[in-house]
Structures are given as structure tokens and as C-alpha cells.
mmCIF file with all atom_site columns, N, CA and C in Angstrom:
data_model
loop_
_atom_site.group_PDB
_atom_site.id
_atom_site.type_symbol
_atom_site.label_atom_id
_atom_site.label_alt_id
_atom_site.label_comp_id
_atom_site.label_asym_id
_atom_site.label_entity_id
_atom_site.label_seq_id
_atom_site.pdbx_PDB_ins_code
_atom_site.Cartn_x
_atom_site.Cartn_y
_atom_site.Cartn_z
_atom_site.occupancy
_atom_site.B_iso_or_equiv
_atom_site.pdbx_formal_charge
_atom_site.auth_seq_id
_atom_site.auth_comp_id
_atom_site.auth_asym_id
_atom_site.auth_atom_id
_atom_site.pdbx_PDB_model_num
ATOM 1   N N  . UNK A 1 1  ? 48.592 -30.609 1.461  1.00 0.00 ? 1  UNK A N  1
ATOM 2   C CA . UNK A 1 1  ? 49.651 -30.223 2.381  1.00 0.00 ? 1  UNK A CA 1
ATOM 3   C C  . UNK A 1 1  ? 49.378 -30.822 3.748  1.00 0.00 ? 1  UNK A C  1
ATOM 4   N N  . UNK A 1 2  ? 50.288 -31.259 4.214  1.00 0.00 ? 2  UNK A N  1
ATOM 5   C CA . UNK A 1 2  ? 50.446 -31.869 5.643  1.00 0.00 ? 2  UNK A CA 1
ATOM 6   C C  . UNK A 1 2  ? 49.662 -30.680 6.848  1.00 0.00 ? 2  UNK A C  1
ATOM 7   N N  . UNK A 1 3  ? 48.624 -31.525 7.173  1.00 0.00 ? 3  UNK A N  1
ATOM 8   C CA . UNK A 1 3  ? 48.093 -30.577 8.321  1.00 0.00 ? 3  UNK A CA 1
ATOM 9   C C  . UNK A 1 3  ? 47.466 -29.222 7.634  1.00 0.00 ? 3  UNK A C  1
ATOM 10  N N  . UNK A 1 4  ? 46.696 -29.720 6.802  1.00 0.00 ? 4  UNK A N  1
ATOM 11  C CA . UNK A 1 4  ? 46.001 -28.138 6.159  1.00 0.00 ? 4  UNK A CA 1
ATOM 12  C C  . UNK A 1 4  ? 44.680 -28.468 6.301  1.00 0.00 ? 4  UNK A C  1
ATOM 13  N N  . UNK A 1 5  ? 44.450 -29.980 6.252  1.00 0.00 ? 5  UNK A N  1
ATOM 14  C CA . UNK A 1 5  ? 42.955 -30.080 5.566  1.00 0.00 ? 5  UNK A CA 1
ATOM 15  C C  . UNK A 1 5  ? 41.974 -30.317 6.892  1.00 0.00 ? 5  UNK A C  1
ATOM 16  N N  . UNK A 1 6  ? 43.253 -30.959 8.259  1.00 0.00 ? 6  UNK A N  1
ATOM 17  C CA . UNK A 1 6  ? 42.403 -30.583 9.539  1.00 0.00 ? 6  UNK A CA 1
ATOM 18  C C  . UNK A 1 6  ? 42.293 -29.241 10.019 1.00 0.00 ? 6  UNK A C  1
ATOM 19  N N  . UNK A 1 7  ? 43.559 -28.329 9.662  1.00 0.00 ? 7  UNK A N  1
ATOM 20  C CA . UNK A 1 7  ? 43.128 -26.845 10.539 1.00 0.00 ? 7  UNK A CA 1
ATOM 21  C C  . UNK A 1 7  ? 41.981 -26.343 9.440  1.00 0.00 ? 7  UNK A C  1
ATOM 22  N N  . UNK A 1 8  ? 41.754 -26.462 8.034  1.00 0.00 ? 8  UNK A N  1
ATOM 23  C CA . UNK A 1 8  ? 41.197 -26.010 7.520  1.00 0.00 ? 8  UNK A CA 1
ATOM 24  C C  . UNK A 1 8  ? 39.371 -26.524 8.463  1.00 0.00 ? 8  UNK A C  1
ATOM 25  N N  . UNK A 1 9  ? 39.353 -27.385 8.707  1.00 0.00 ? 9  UNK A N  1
ATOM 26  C CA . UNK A 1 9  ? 37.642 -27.819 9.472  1.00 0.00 ? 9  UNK A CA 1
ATOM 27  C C  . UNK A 1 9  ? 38.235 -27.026 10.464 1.00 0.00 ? 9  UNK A C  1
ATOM 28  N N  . UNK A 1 10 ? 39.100 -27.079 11.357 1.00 0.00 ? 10 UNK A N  1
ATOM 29  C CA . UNK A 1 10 ? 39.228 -25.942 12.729 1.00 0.00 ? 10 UNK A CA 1
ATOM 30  C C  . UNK A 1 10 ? 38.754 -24.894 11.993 1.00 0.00 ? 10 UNK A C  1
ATOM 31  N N  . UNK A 1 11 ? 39.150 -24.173 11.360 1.00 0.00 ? 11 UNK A N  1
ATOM 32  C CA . UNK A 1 11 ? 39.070 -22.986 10.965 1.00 0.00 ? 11 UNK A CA 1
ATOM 33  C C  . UNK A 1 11 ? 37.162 -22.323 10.490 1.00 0.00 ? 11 UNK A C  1
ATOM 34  N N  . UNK A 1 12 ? 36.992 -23.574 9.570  1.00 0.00 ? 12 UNK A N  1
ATOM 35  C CA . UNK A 1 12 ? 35.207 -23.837 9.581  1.00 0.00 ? 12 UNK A CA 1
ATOM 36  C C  . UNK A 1 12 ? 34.600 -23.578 10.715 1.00 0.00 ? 12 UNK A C  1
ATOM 37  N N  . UNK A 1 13 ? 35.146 -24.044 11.831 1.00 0.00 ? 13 UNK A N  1
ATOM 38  C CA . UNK A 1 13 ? 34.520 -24.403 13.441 1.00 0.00 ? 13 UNK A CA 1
ATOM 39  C C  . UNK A 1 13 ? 34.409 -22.736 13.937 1.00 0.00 ? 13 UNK A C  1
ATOM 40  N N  . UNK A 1 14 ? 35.621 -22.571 13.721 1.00 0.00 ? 14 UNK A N  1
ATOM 41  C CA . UNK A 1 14 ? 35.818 -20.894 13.796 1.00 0.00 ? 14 UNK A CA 1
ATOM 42  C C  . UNK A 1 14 ? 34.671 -20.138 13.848 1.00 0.00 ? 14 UNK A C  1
ATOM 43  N N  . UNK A 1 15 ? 34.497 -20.108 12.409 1.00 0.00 ? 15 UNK A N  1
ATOM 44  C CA . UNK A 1 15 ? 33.789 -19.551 11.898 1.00 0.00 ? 15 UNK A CA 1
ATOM 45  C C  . UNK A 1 15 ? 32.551 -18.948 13.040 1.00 0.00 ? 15 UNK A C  1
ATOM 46  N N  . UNK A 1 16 ? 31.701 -19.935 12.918 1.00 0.00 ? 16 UNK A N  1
ATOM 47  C CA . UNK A 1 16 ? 30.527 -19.767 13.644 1.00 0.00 ? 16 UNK A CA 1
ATOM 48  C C  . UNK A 1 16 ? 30.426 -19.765 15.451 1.00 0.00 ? 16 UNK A C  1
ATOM 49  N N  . UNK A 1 17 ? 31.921 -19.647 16.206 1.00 0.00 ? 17 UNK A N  1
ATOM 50  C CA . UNK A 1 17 ? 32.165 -19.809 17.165 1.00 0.00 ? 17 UNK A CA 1
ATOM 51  C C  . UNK A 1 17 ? 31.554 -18.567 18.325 1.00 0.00 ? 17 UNK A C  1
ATOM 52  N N  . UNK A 1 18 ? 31.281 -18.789 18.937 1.00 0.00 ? 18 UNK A N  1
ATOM 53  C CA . UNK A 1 18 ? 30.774 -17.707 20.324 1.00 0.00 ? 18 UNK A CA 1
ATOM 54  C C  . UNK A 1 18 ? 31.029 -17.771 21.525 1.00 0.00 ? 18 UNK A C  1
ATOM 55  N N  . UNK A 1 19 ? 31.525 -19.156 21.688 1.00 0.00 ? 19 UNK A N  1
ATOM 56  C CA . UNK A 1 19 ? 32.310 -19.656 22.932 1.00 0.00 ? 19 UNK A CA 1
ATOM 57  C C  . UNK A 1 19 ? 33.455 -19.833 23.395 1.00 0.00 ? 19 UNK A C  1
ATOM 58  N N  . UNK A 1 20 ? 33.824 -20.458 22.700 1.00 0.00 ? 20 UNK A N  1
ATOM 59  C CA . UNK A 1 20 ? 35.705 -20.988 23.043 1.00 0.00 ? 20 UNK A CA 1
ATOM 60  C C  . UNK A 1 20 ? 36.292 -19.800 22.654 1.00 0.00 ? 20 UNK A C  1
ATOM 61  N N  . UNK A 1 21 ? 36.987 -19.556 23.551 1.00 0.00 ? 21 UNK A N  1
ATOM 62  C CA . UNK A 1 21 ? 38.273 -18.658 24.231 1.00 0.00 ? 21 UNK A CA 1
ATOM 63  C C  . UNK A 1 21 ? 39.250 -18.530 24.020 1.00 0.00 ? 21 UNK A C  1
ATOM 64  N N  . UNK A 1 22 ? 40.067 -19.977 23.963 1.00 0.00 ? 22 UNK A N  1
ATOM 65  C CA . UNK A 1 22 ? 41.235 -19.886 23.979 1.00 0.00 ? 22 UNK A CA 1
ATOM 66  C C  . UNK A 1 22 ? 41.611 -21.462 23.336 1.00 0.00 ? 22 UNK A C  1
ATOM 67  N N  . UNK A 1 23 ? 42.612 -21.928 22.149 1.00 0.00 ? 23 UNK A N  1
ATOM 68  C CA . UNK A 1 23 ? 42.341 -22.373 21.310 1.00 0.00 ? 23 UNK A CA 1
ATOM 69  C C  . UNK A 1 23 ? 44.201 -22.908 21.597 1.00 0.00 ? 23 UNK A C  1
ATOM 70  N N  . UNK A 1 24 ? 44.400 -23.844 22.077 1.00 0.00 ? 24 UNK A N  1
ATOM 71  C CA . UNK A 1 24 ? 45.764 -24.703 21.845 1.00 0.00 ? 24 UNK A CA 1
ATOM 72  C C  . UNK A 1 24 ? 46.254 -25.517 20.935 1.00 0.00 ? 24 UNK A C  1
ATOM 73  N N  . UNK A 1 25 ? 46.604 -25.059 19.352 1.00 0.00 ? 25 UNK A N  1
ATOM 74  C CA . UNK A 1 25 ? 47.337 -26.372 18.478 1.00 0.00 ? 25 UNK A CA 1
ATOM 75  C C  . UNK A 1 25 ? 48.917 -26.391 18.455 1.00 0.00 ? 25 UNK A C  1
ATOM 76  N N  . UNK A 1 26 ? 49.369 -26.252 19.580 1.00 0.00 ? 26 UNK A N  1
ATOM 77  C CA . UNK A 1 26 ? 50.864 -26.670 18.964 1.00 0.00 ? 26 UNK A CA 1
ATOM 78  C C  . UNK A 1 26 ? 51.342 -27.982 18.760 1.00 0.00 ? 26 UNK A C  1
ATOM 79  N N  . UNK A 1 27 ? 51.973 -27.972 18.546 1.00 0.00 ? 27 UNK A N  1
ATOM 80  C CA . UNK A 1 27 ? 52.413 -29.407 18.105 1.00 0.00 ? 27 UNK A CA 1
ATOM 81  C C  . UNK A 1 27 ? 51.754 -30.082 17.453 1.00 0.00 ? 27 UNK A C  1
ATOM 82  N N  . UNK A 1 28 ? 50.689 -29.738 16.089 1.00 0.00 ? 28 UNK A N  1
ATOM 83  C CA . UNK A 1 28 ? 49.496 -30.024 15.764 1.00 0.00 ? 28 UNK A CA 1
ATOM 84  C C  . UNK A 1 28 ? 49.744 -30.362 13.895 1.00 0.00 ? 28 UNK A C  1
ATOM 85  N N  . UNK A 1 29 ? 51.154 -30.212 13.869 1.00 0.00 ? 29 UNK A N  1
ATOM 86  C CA . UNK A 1 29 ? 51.595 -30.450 12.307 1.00 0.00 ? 29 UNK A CA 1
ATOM 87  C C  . UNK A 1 29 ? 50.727 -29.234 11.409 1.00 0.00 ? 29 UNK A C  1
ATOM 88  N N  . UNK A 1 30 ? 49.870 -28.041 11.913 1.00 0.00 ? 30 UNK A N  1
ATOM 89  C CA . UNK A 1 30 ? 49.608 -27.157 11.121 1.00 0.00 ? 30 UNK A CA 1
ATOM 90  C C  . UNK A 1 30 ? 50.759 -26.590 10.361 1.00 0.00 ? 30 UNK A C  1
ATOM 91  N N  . UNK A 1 31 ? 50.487 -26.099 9.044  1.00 0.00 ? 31 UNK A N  1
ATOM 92  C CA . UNK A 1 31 ? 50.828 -25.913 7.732  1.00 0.00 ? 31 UNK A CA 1
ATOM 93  C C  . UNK A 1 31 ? 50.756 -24.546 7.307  1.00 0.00 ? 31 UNK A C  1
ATOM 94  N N  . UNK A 1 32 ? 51.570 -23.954 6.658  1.00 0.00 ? 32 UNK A N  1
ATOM 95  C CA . UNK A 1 32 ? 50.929 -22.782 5.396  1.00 0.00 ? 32 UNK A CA 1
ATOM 96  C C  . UNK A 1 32 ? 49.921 -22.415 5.332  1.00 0.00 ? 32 UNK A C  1
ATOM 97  N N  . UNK A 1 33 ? 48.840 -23.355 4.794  1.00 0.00 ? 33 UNK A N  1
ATOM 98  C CA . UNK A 1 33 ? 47.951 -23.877 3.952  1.00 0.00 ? 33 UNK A CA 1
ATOM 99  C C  . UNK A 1 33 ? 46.936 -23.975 5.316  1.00 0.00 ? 33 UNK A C  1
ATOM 100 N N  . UNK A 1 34 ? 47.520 -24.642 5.999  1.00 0.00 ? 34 UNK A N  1
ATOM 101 C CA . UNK A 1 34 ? 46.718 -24.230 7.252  1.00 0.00 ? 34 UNK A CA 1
ATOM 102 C C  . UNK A 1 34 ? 46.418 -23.315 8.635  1.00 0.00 ? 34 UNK A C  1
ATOM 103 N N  . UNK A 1 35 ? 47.261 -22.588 8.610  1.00 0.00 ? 35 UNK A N  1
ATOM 104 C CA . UNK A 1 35 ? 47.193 -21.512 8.972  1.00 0.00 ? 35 UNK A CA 1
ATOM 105 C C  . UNK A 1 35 ? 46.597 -20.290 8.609  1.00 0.00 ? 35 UNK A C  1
ATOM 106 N N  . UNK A 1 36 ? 46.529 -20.195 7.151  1.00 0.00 ? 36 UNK A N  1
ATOM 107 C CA . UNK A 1 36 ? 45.872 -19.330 6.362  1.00 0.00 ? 36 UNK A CA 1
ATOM 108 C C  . UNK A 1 36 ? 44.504 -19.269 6.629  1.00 0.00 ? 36 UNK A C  1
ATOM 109 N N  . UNK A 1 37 ? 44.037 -20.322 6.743  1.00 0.00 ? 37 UNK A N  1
ATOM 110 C CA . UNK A 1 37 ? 42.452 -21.047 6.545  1.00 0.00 ? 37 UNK A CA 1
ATOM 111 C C  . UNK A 1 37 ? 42.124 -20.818 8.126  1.00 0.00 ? 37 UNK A C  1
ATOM 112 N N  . UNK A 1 38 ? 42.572 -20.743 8.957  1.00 0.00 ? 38 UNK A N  1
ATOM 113 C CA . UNK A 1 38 ? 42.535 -20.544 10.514 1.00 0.00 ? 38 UNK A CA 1
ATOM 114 C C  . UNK A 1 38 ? 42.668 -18.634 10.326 1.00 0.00 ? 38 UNK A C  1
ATOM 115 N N  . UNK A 1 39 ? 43.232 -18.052 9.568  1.00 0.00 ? 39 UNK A N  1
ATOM 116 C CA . UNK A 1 39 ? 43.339 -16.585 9.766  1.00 0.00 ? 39 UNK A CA 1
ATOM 117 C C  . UNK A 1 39 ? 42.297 -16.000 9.278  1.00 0.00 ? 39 UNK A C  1
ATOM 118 N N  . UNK A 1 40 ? 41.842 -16.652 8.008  1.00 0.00 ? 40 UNK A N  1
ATOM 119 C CA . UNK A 1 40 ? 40.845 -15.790 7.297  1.00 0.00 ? 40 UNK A CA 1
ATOM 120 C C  . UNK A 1 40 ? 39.811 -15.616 8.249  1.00 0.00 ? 40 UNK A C  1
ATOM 121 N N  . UNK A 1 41 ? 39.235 -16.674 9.117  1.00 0.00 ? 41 UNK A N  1
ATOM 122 C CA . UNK A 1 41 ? 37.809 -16.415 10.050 1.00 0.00 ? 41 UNK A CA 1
ATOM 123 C C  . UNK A 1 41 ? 38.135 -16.082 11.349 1.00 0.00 ? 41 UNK A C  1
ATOM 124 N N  . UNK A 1 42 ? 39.291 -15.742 11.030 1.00 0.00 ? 42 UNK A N  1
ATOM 125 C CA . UNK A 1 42 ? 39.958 -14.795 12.885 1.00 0.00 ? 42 UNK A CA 1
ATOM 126 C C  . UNK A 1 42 ? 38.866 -13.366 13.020 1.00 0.00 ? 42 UNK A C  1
ATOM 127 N N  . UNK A 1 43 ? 39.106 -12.561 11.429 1.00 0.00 ? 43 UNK A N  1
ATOM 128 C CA . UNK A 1 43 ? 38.374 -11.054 11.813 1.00 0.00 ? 43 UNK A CA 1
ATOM 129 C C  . UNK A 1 43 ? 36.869 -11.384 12.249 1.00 0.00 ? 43 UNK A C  1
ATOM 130 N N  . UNK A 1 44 ? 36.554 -12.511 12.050 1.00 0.00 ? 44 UNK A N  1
ATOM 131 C CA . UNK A 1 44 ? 34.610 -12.486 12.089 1.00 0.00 ? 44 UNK A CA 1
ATOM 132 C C  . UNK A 1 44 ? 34.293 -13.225 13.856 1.00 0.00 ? 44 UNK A C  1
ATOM 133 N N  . UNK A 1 45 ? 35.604 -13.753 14.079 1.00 0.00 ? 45 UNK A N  1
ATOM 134 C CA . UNK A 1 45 ? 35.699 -14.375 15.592 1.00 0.00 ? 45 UNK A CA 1
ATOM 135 C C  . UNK A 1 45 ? 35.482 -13.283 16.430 1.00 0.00 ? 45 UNK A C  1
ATOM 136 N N  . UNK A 1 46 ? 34.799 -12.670 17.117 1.00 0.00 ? 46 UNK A N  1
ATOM 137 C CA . UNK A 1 46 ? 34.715 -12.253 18.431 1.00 0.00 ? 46 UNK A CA 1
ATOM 138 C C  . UNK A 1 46 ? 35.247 -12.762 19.864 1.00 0.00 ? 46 UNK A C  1
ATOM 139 N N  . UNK A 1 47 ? 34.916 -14.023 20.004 1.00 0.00 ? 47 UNK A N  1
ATOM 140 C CA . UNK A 1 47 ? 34.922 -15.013 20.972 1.00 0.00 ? 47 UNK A CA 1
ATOM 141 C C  . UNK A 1 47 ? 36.516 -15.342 21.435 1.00 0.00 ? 47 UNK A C  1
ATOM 142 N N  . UNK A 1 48 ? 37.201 -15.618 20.433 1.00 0.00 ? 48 UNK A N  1
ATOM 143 C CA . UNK A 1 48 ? 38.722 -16.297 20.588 1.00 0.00 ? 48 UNK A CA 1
ATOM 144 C C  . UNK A 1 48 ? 39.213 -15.210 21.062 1.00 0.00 ? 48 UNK A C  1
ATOM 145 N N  . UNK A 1 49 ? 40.040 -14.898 22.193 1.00 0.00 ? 49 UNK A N  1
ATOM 146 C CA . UNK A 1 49 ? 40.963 -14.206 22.733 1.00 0.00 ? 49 UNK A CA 1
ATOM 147 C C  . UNK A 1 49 ? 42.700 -15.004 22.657 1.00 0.00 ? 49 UNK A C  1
ATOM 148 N N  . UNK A 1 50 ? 42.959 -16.093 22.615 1.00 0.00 ? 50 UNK A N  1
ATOM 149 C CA . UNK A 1 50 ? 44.286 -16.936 22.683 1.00 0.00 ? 50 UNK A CA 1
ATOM 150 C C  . UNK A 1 50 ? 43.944 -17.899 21.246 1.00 0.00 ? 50 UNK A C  1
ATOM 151 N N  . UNK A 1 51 ? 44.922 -17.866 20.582 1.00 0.00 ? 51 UNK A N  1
ATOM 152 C CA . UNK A 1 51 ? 45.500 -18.786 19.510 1.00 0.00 ? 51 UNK A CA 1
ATOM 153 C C  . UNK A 1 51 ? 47.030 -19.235 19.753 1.00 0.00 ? 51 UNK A C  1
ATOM 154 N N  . UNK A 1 52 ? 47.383 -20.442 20.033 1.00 0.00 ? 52 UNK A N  1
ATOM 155 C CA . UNK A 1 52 ? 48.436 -20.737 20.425 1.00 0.00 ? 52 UNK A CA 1
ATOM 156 C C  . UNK A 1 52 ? 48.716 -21.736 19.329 1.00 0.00 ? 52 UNK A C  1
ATOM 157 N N  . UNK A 1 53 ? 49.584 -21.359 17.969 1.00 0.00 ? 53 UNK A N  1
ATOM 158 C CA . UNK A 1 53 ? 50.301 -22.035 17.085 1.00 0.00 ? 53 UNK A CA 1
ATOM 159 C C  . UNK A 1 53 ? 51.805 -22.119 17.258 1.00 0.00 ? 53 UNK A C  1
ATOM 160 N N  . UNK A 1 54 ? 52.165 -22.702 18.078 1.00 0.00 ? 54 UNK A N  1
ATOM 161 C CA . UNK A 1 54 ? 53.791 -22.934 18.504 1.00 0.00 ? 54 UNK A CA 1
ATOM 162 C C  . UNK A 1 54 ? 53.701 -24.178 18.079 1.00 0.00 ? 54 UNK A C  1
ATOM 163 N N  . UNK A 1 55 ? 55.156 -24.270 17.962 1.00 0.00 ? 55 UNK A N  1
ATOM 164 C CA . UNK A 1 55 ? 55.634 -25.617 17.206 1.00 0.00 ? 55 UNK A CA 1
ATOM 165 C C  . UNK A 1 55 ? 55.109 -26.130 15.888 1.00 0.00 ? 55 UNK A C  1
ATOM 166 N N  . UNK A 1 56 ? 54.642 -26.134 15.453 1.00 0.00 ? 56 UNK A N  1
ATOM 167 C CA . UNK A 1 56 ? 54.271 -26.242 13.910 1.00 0.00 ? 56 UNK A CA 1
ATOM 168 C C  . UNK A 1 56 ? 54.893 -25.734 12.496 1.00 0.00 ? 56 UNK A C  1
ATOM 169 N N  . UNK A 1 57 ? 54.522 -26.276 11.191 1.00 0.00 ? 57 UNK A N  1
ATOM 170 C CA . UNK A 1 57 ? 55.199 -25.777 10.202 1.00 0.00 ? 57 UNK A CA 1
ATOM 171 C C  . UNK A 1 57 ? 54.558 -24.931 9.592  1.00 0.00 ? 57 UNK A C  1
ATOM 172 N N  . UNK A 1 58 ? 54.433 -23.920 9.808  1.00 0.00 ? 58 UNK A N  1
ATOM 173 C CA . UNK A 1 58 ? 54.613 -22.642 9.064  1.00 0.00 ? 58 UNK A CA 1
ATOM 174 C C  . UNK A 1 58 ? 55.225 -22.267 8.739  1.00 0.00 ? 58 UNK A C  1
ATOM 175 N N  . UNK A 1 59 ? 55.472 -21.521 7.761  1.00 0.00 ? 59 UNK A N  1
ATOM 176 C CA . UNK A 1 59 ? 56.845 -20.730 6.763  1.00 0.00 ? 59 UNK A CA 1
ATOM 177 C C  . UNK A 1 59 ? 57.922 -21.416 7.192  1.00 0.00 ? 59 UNK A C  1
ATOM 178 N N  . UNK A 1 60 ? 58.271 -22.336 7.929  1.00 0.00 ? 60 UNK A N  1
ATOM 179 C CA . UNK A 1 60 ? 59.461 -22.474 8.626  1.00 0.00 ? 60 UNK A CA 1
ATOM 180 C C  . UNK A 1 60 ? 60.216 -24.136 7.814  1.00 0.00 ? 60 UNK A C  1
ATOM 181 N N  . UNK A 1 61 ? 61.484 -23.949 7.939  1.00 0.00 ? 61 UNK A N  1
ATOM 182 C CA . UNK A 1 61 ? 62.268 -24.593 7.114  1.00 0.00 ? 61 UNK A CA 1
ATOM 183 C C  . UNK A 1 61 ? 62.743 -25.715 7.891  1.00 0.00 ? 61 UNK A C  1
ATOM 184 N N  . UNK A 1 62 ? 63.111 -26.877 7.342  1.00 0.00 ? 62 UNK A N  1
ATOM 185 C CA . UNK A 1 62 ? 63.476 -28.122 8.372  1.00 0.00 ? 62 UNK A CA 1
ATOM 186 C C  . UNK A 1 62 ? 64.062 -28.356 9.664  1.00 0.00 ? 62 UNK A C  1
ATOM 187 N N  . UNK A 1 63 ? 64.329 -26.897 9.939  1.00 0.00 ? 63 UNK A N  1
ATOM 188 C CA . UNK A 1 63 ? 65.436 -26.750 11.313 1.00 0.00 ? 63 UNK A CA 1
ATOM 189 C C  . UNK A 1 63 ? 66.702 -27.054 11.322 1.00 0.00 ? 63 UNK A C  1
ATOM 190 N N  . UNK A 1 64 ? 67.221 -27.461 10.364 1.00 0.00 ? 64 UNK A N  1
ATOM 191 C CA . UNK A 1 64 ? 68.665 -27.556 10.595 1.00 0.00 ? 64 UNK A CA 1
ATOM 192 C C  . UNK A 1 64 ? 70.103 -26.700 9.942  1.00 0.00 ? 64 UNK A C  1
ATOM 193 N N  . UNK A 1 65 ? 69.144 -25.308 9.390  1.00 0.00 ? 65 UNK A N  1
ATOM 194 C CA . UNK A 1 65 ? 70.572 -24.790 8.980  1.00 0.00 ? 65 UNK A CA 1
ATOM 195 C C  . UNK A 1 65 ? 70.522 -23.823 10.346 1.00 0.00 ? 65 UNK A C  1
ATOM 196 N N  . UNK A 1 66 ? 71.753 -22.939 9.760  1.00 0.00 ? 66 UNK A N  1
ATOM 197 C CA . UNK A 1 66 ? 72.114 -21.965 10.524 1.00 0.00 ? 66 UNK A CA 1
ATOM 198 C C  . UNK A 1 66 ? 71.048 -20.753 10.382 1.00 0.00 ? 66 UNK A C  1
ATOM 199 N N  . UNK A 1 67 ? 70.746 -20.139 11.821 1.00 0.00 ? 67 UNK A N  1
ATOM 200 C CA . UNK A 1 67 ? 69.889 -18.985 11.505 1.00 0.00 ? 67 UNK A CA 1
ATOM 201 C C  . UNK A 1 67 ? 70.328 -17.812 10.480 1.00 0.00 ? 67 UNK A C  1
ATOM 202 N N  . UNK A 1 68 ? 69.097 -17.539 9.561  1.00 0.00 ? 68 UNK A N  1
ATOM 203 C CA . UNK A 1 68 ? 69.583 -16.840 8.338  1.00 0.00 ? 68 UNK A CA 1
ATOM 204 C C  . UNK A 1 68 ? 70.107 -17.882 7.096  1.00 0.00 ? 68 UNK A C  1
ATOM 205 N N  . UNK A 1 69 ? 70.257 -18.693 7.174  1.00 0.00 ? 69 UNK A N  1
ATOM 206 C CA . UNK A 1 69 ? 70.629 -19.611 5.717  1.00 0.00 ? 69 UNK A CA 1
ATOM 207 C C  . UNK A 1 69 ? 69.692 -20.600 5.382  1.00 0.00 ? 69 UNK A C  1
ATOM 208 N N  . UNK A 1 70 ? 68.621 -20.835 6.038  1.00 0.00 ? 70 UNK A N  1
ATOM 209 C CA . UNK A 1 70 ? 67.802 -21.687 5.254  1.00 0.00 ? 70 UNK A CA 1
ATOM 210 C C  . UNK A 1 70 ? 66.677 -20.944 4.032  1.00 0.00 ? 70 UNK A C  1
ATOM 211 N N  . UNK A 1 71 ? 65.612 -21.685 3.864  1.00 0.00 ? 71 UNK A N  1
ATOM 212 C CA . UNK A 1 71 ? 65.018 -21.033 3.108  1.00 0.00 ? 71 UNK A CA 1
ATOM 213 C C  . UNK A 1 71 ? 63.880 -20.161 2.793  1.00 0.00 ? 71 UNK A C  1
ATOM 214 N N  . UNK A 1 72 ? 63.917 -19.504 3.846  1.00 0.00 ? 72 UNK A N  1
ATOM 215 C CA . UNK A 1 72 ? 62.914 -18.318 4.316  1.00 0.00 ? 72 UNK A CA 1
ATOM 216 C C  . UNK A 1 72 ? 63.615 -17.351 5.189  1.00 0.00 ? 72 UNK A C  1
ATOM 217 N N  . UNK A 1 73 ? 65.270 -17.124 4.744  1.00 0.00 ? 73 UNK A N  1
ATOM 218 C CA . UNK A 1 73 ? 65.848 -15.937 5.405  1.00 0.00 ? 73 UNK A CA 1
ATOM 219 C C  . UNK A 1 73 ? 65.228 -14.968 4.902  1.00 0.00 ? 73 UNK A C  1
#
């Protein structure tokens, strides 16, 4: 999946993190697939206070129907 297999190493990085704070991927082509892999090592994060996933594809559908008619109404 598009953009899974880099948030998935972000997400690795995660893991063992104690420092970084605050964490900017938008516009970063994250995925489903990658987002998931970024959530699972959120509960063991202490450190991260800001996750900023704007703009990216998650659950979200090509953008061009009407709100409510694409395919994750």
C-alpha cells in the first residue's frame, strides 16, 4: 500500500522514542496500512504529545463525490 511501508519504519522509530514531541506528516501519502502501524506504538509512547496526520489517505475516498456518497459514508 502506498505510504505504509515508510510510516510503518516511523512507527518502529516510535517505538523506542523519549524525545520527540511533536511529530508533522501531512502531506506524507500515509495510508490505512500506515496509520495503523503508527497507532499501535502510540500507547507505549510517552514522549509524543502532537501527531499531525492531515492531508493524507486514510479511510478517505478520492475526493470527488458529494459528502456522504463516496465510499466510506
Amino acid at each position: 500500500a502506498y505510504g505504509g511501508a515508510g510510516a510503518a519504519a516511523i512507527g518502529e522509530a516510535l517505538r523506542d522514542n523519549a524525545v520527540l514531541r511533536e511529530l508533522y506528516l501531512g502531506c506524507s501519502s500515509v495510508d490505512d496500512v500506515g496509520a495503523a502501524a503508527i497507532g499501535r506504538v502510540l500507547p507505549s509512547n510517552a514522549a509524543l504529545t502532537i501527531l499531525d496526520l492531515g492531508y493524507n489517505r486514510i479511510g478517505m475516498d478520492d475526493g470527488w463525490q458529494a459528502c456522504g456518497a463516496g465510499v466510506n459514508r
